[in-house]
PDB file of C-alpha atoms in Angstrom:
ATOM      1  CA  GLN A   1      68.908 212.501 104.178  1.00 44.00           C
ATOM      2  CA  TYR A   2      66.466 210.274 102.379  1.00 43.00           C
ATOM      3  CA  PHE A   3      67.357 207.005 100.789  1.00 43.00           C
ATOM      4  CA  ALA A   4      65.363 205.333  98.065  1.00 42.00           C
ATOM      5  CA  LEU A   5      65.240 201.577  98.399  1.00 42.00           C
ATOM      6  CA  PRO A   6      64.368 199.415  95.400  1.00 43.00           C
ATOM      7  CA  VAL A   7      60.889 198.042  95.684  1.00 41.00           C
ATOM      8  CA  ASP A   8      59.695 195.032  93.716  1.00 41.00           C
ATOM      9  CA  VAL A   9      56.183 195.830  92.613  1.00 40.00           C
ATOM     10  CA  THR A  10      55.705 192.648  90.584  1.00 42.00           C
ATOM     11  CA  THR A  11      53.702 189.846  92.062  1.00 44.00           C
ATOM     12  CA  SER A  12      55.006 186.328  92.484  1.00 46.00           C
ATOM     13  CA  ALA A  13      51.531 184.830  92.337  1.00 55.00           C
ATOM     14  CA  ALA A  14      51.463 182.491  89.361  1.00 62.00           C
ATOM     15  CA  THR A  15      48.601 181.739  87.149  1.00 82.00           C
ATOM     16  CA  ILE A  16      49.500 178.815  84.974  1.00 85.00           C
ATOM     17  CA  THR A  17      47.938 179.367  81.580  1.00 89.00           C
ATOM     18  CA  LEU A  18      47.341 176.278  79.455  1.00 88.00           C
ATOM     19  CA  SER A  19      46.851 176.289  75.705  1.00 87.00           C
ATOM     20  CA  GLN A  20      44.124 173.661  76.153  1.00 87.00           C
ATOM     21  CA  GLY A  21      41.819 172.982  79.079  1.00 89.00           C
ATOM     22  CA  VAL A  22      40.483 169.798  77.514  1.00 92.00           C
ATOM     23  CA  ILE A  23      42.700 167.524  75.450  1.00 90.00           C
ATOM     24  CA  ASN A  24      40.839 165.142  73.130  1.00 91.00           C
ATOM     25  CA  ILE A  25      42.867 162.225  71.810  1.00 90.00           C
ATOM     26  CA  THR A  26      41.450 159.535  69.550  1.00 87.00           C
ATOM     27  CA  GLY A  27      43.306 156.589  68.100  1.00 81.00           C
ATOM     28  CA  PRO A  28      45.252 153.447  68.740  1.00 73.00           C
ATOM     29  CA  ALA A  29      48.366 155.249  70.055  1.00 65.00           C
ATOM     30  CA  THR A  30      48.875 158.983  69.858  1.00 86.00           C
ATOM     31  CA  THR A  31      50.091 162.163  71.508  1.00 91.00           C
ATOM     32  CA  ALA A  32      48.925 165.726  72.025  1.00 92.00           C
ATOM     33  CA  THR A  33      50.814 168.852  73.028  1.00 91.00           C
ATOM     34  CA  VAL A  34      49.774 171.380  75.636  1.00 92.00           C
ATOM     35  CA  THR A  35      51.688 174.600  76.320  1.00 92.00           C
ATOM     36  CA  ALA A  36      51.938 175.605  79.972  1.00 92.00           C
ATOM     37  CA  THR A  37      53.000 179.137  80.931  1.00 92.00           C
ATOM     38  CA  ALA A  38      53.621 180.119  84.553  1.00 91.00           C
ATOM     39  CA  GLY A  39      52.999 183.663  85.778  1.00 87.00           C
ATOM     40  CA  ALA A  40      55.537 186.361  86.661  1.00 85.00           C
ATOM     41  CA  ASN A  41      58.602 185.328  88.676  1.00 88.00           C
ATOM     42  CA  THR A  42      57.538 181.668  88.846  1.00 90.00           C
ATOM     43  CA  THR A  43      58.405 178.420  87.154  1.00 92.00           C
ATOM     44  CA  ILE A  44      56.637 175.118  86.772  1.00 93.00           C
ATOM     45  CA  THR A  45      57.866 172.793  89.493  1.00 93.00           C
ATOM     46  CA  ASN A  46      55.852 169.644  88.844  1.00 92.00           C
ATOM     47  CA  VAL A  47      53.717 167.914  86.229  1.00 93.00           C
ATOM     48  CA  ALA A  48      51.602 164.967  87.350  1.00 92.00           C
ATOM     49  CA  VAL A  49      49.148 162.711  85.527  1.00 93.00           C
ATOM     50  CA  SER A  50      46.238 160.793  86.963  1.00 91.00           C
ATOM     51  CA  THR A  51      43.409 158.701  85.596  1.00 89.00           C
ATOM     52  CA  ALA A  52      39.804 158.853  86.711  1.00 83.00           C
ATOM     53  CA  GLN A  53      38.822 155.198  86.390  1.00 82.00           C
ATOM     54  CA  PRO A  54      40.406 152.716  88.805  1.00 80.00           C
ATOM     55  CA  GLY A  55      41.653 149.452  87.348  1.00 81.00           C
ATOM     56  CA  VAL A  56      42.066 150.559  83.716  1.00 87.00           C
ATOM     57  CA  GLY A  57      45.873 150.655  83.785  1.00 86.00           C
ATOM     58  CA  ASN A  58      48.577 153.296  83.607  1.00 89.00           C
ATOM     59  CA  TRP A  59      47.764 154.550  80.092  1.00 91.00           C
ATOM     60  CA  LEU A  60      48.574 158.267  80.413  1.00 93.00           C
ATOM     61  CA  SER A  61      51.986 159.924  80.674  1.00 93.00           C
ATOM     62  CA  SER A  62      53.488 163.383  80.347  1.00 92.00           C
ATOM     63  CA  GLY A  63      56.844 165.006  79.738  1.00 88.00           C
ATOM     64  CA  ASN A  64      58.647 167.112  82.312  1.00 83.00           C
ATOM     65  CA  CYS A  65      58.302 170.891  82.392  1.00 87.00           C
ATOM     66  CA  ALA A  66      59.985 171.338  85.780  1.00 88.00           C
ATOM     67  CA  GLY A  67      62.155 174.430  85.935  1.00 91.00           C
ATOM     68  CA  PHE A  68      60.585 176.220  82.969  1.00 91.00           C
ATOM     69  CA  SER A  69      58.306 179.233  82.974  1.00 92.00           C
ATOM     70  CA  THR A  70      56.870 178.124  79.603  1.00 93.00           C
ATOM     71  CA  CYS A  71      57.042 174.702  78.030  1.00 90.00           C
ATOM     72  CA  LYS A  72      55.350 172.513  75.442  1.00 93.00           C
ATOM     73  CA  ASP A  73      54.447 169.295  77.199  1.00 93.00           C
ATOM     74  CA  THR A  74      53.776 166.123  75.228  1.00 93.00           C
ATOM     75  CA  ILE A  75      50.845 164.128  76.581  1.00 93.00           C
ATOM     76  CA  THR A  76      51.147 160.464  75.574  1.00 93.00           C
ATOM     77  CA  VAL A  77      48.505 157.758  75.558  1.00 92.00           C
ATOM     78  CA  THR A  78      49.723 154.145  75.554  1.00 89.00           C
ATOM     79  CA  PRO A  79      46.788 151.855  74.726  1.00 87.00           C
ATOM     80  CA  GLY A  80      48.903 148.771  75.448  1.00 84.00           C
ATOM     81  CA  ASN A  81      48.836 149.796  79.116  1.00 88.00           C
ATOM     82  CA  LEU A  82      45.019 149.779  79.218  1.00 87.00           C
ATOM     83  CA  SER A  83      43.526 146.786  80.993  1.00 85.00           C
ATOM     84  CA  SER A  84      41.076 145.196  78.536  1.00 82.00           C
ATOM     85  CA  PRO A  85      40.627 148.181  76.200  1.00 84.00           C
ATOM     86  CA  GLN A  86      37.232 148.452  74.536  1.00 82.00           C
ATOM     87  CA  ALA A  87      36.892 149.995  71.068  1.00 81.00           C
ATOM     88  CA  GLY A  88      34.971 153.278  71.301  1.00 84.00           C
ATOM     89  CA  ALA A  89      35.441 153.538  75.080  1.00 87.00           C
ATOM     90  CA  VAL A  90      36.377 156.963  76.489  1.00 91.00           C
ATOM     91  CA  TYR A  91      39.034 156.995  79.215  1.00 92.00           C
ATOM     92  CA  LEU A  92      39.376 160.021  81.492  1.00 93.00           C
ATOM     93  CA  GLY A  93      42.533 161.506  82.918  1.00 93.00           C
ATOM     94  CA  LYS A  94      44.120 164.796  83.825  1.00 93.00           C
ATOM     95  CA  VAL A  95      47.478 166.527  83.741  1.00 93.00           C
ATOM     96  CA  THR A  96      48.229 168.811  86.679  1.00 92.00           C
ATOM     97  CA  PHE A  97      50.845 171.583  86.490  1.00 93.00           C
ATOM     98  CA  THR A  98      52.147 173.124  89.727  1.00 92.00           C
ATOM     99  CA  ALA A  99      54.072 176.427  89.873  1.00 92.00           C
ATOM    100  CA  SER A 100      56.829 177.445  92.278  1.00 92.00           C
ATOM    101  CA  ASP A 101      54.297 179.398  94.365  1.00 89.00           C
ATOM    102  CA  ASN A 102      52.098 176.257  94.635  1.00 91.00           C
ATOM    103  CA  THR A 103      49.368 177.469  92.294  1.00 90.00           C
ATOM    104  CA  VAL A 104      47.911 174.706  90.137  1.00 91.00           C
ATOM    105  CA  SER A 105      46.316 174.387  86.722  1.00 91.00           C
ATOM    106  CA  GLN A 106      44.827 171.239  85.193  1.00 92.00           C
ATOM    107  CA  ALA A 107      44.034 169.947  81.721  1.00 92.00           C
ATOM    108  CA  GLU A 108      41.431 167.215  81.338  1.00 93.00           C
ATOM    109  CA  VAL A 109      42.354 164.355  78.975  1.00 93.00           C
ATOM    110  CA  LEU A 110      39.628 162.464  77.098  1.00 92.00           C
ATOM    111  CA  TYR A 111      41.024 159.454  75.236  1.00 92.00           C
ATOM    112  CA  THR A 112      38.767 157.563  72.837  1.00 90.00           C
ATOM    113  CA  TYR A 113      40.229 154.156  72.053  1.00 87.00           C
ATOM    114  CA  GLU A 114      39.930 153.426  68.340  1.00 83.00           C
ATOM    115  CA  PRO A 115      42.054 150.409  67.374  1.00 75.00           C
ATOM    116  CA  THR A 116      42.074 151.312  63.652  1.00 65.00           C
ATOM    117  CA  ASN A 117      45.701 150.295  63.141  1.00 58.00           C
ATOM    118  CA  GLU A 118      45.309 146.796  64.488  1.00 61.00           C
ATOM    119  CA  SER A 119      45.713 143.870  62.152  1.00 66.00           C
ATOM    120  CA  ALA A 120      42.977 141.284  61.795  1.00 69.00           C
ATOM    121  CA  ILE A 121      43.090 138.316  64.135  1.00 78.00           C
ATOM    122  CA  THR A 122      44.129 135.116  62.385  1.00 81.00           C
ATOM    123  CA  ILE A 123      43.744 131.738  64.093  1.00 85.00           C
ATOM    124  CA  THR A 124      47.005 129.883  63.438  1.00 85.00           C
ATOM    125  CA  SER A 125      46.229 126.579  65.162  1.00 84.00           C
ATOM    126  CA  PRO A 126      44.679 123.758  63.103  1.00 83.00           C
ATOM    127  CA  SER A 127      40.938 124.004  62.450  1.00 80.00           C
ATOM    128  CA  SER A 128      40.412 120.387  63.561  1.00 82.00           C
ATOM    129  CA  PHE A 129      42.096 118.007  65.990  1.00 83.00           C
ATOM    130  CA  THR A 130      42.057 114.243  66.346  1.00 85.00           C
ATOM    131  CA  GLY A 131      41.561 112.542  69.678  1.00 83.00           C
ATOM    132  CA  PHE A 132      40.568 109.103  70.847  1.00 86.00           C
ATOM    133  CA  GLU A 133      37.670 108.244  73.098  1.00 83.00           C
ATOM    134  CA  GLY A 134      38.765 107.264  76.575  1.00 85.00           C
ATOM    135  CA  GLN A 135      42.225 108.853  76.214  1.00 87.00           C
ATOM    136  CA  SER A 136      43.296 112.173  77.598  1.00 89.00           C
ATOM    137  CA  PHE A 137      43.389 115.055  75.116  1.00 87.00           C
ATOM    138  CA  SER A 138      44.816 118.566  75.154  1.00 89.00           C
ATOM    139  CA  ALA A 139      45.243 121.169  72.432  1.00 89.00           C
ATOM    140  CA  THR A 140      46.182 124.838  72.671  1.00 90.00           C
ATOM    141  CA  LEU A 141      44.677 127.328  70.242  1.00 90.00           C
ATOM    142  CA  THR A 142      46.946 130.046  68.832  1.00 88.00           C
ATOM    143  CA  ALA A 143      46.401 133.273  66.907  1.00 86.00           C
ATOM    144  CA  THR A 144      48.208 136.347  65.600  1.00 83.00           C
ATOM    145  CA  GLY A 145      47.153 139.958  65.023  1.00 76.00           C
ATOM    146  CA  GLY A 146      44.781 142.133  67.005  1.00 73.00           C
ATOM    147  CA  THR A 147      45.713 142.847  70.593  1.00 72.00           C
ATOM    148  CA  ALA A 148      46.887 139.953  72.764  1.00 76.00           C
ATOM    149  CA  PRO A 149      46.103 138.409  75.143  1.00 81.00           C
ATOM    150  CA  TYR A 150      43.145 136.733  73.472  1.00 83.00           C
ATOM    151  CA  THR A 151      40.124 135.347  75.307  1.00 87.00           C
ATOM    152  CA  TRP A 152      38.883 132.081  73.848  1.00 90.00           C
ATOM    153  CA  SER A 153      35.491 130.419  73.987  1.00 89.00           C
ATOM    154  CA  ALA A 154      33.855 127.573  72.058  1.00 86.00           C
ATOM    155  CA  ALA A 155      30.369 126.238  71.455  1.00 87.00           C
ATOM    156  CA  ASN A 156      29.222 122.683  70.742  1.00 87.00           C
ATOM    157  CA  LEU A 157      32.381 120.931  71.912  1.00 85.00           C
ATOM    158  CA  PRO A 158      32.068 117.131  72.168  1.00 85.00           C
ATOM    159  CA  ALA A 159      30.937 115.780  75.548  1.00 84.00           C
ATOM    160  CA  GLY A 160      33.708 115.808  78.134  1.00 86.00           C
ATOM    161  CA  LEU A 161      35.662 118.642  76.522  1.00 88.00           C
ATOM    162  CA  SER A 162      35.880 122.269  77.631  1.00 90.00           C
ATOM    163  CA  ILE A 163      37.981 125.277  76.731  1.00 91.00           C
ATOM    164  CA  SER A 164      39.826 127.665  79.038  1.00 92.00           C
ATOM    165  CA  SER A 165      39.817 131.420  78.399  1.00 91.00           C
ATOM    166  CA  GLY A 166      43.523 130.960  77.505  1.00 91.00           C
ATOM    167  CA  GLY A 167      42.616 128.666  74.597  1.00 90.00           C
ATOM    168  CA  VAL A 168      43.433 125.238  76.047  1.00 91.00           C
ATOM    169  CA  ILE A 169      40.975 122.474  75.114  1.00 89.00           C
TER     170      ILE A 169
END
């Protein structure tokens, strides 16, 4: 007697296919979507983000595709989390997808910071102050709009006066 045993001829080796290998995002705050598809008999087990420049802040985040064989993942840039963002600067990051068989696929993220939706900076403190010679003096400058915190500087202050970067004279 011969018995036929079922044989699985499919492979469990995943190749995670991404709809985009490079994700370009430009703007003050925006998102992009990437579709990740795991290979036969596998699912996506982890999605991780990382940034290439140290000290620029935690500006990149991703949704969670864990447990799915195909998902649309929203990549989010949060400019408010950038340390000292510079208009026109390009920040580099990546999103890494891992499948249940430990294969990995990555999408590179290029974020160009363009603060086009920021309001103009308006100085709200008085334009002049009165002080008396020989007496202590202190004034704090204030502003609205733009992206706080502000860095203050002044030129041609009277002798004996200085300004801190926080705007205190």
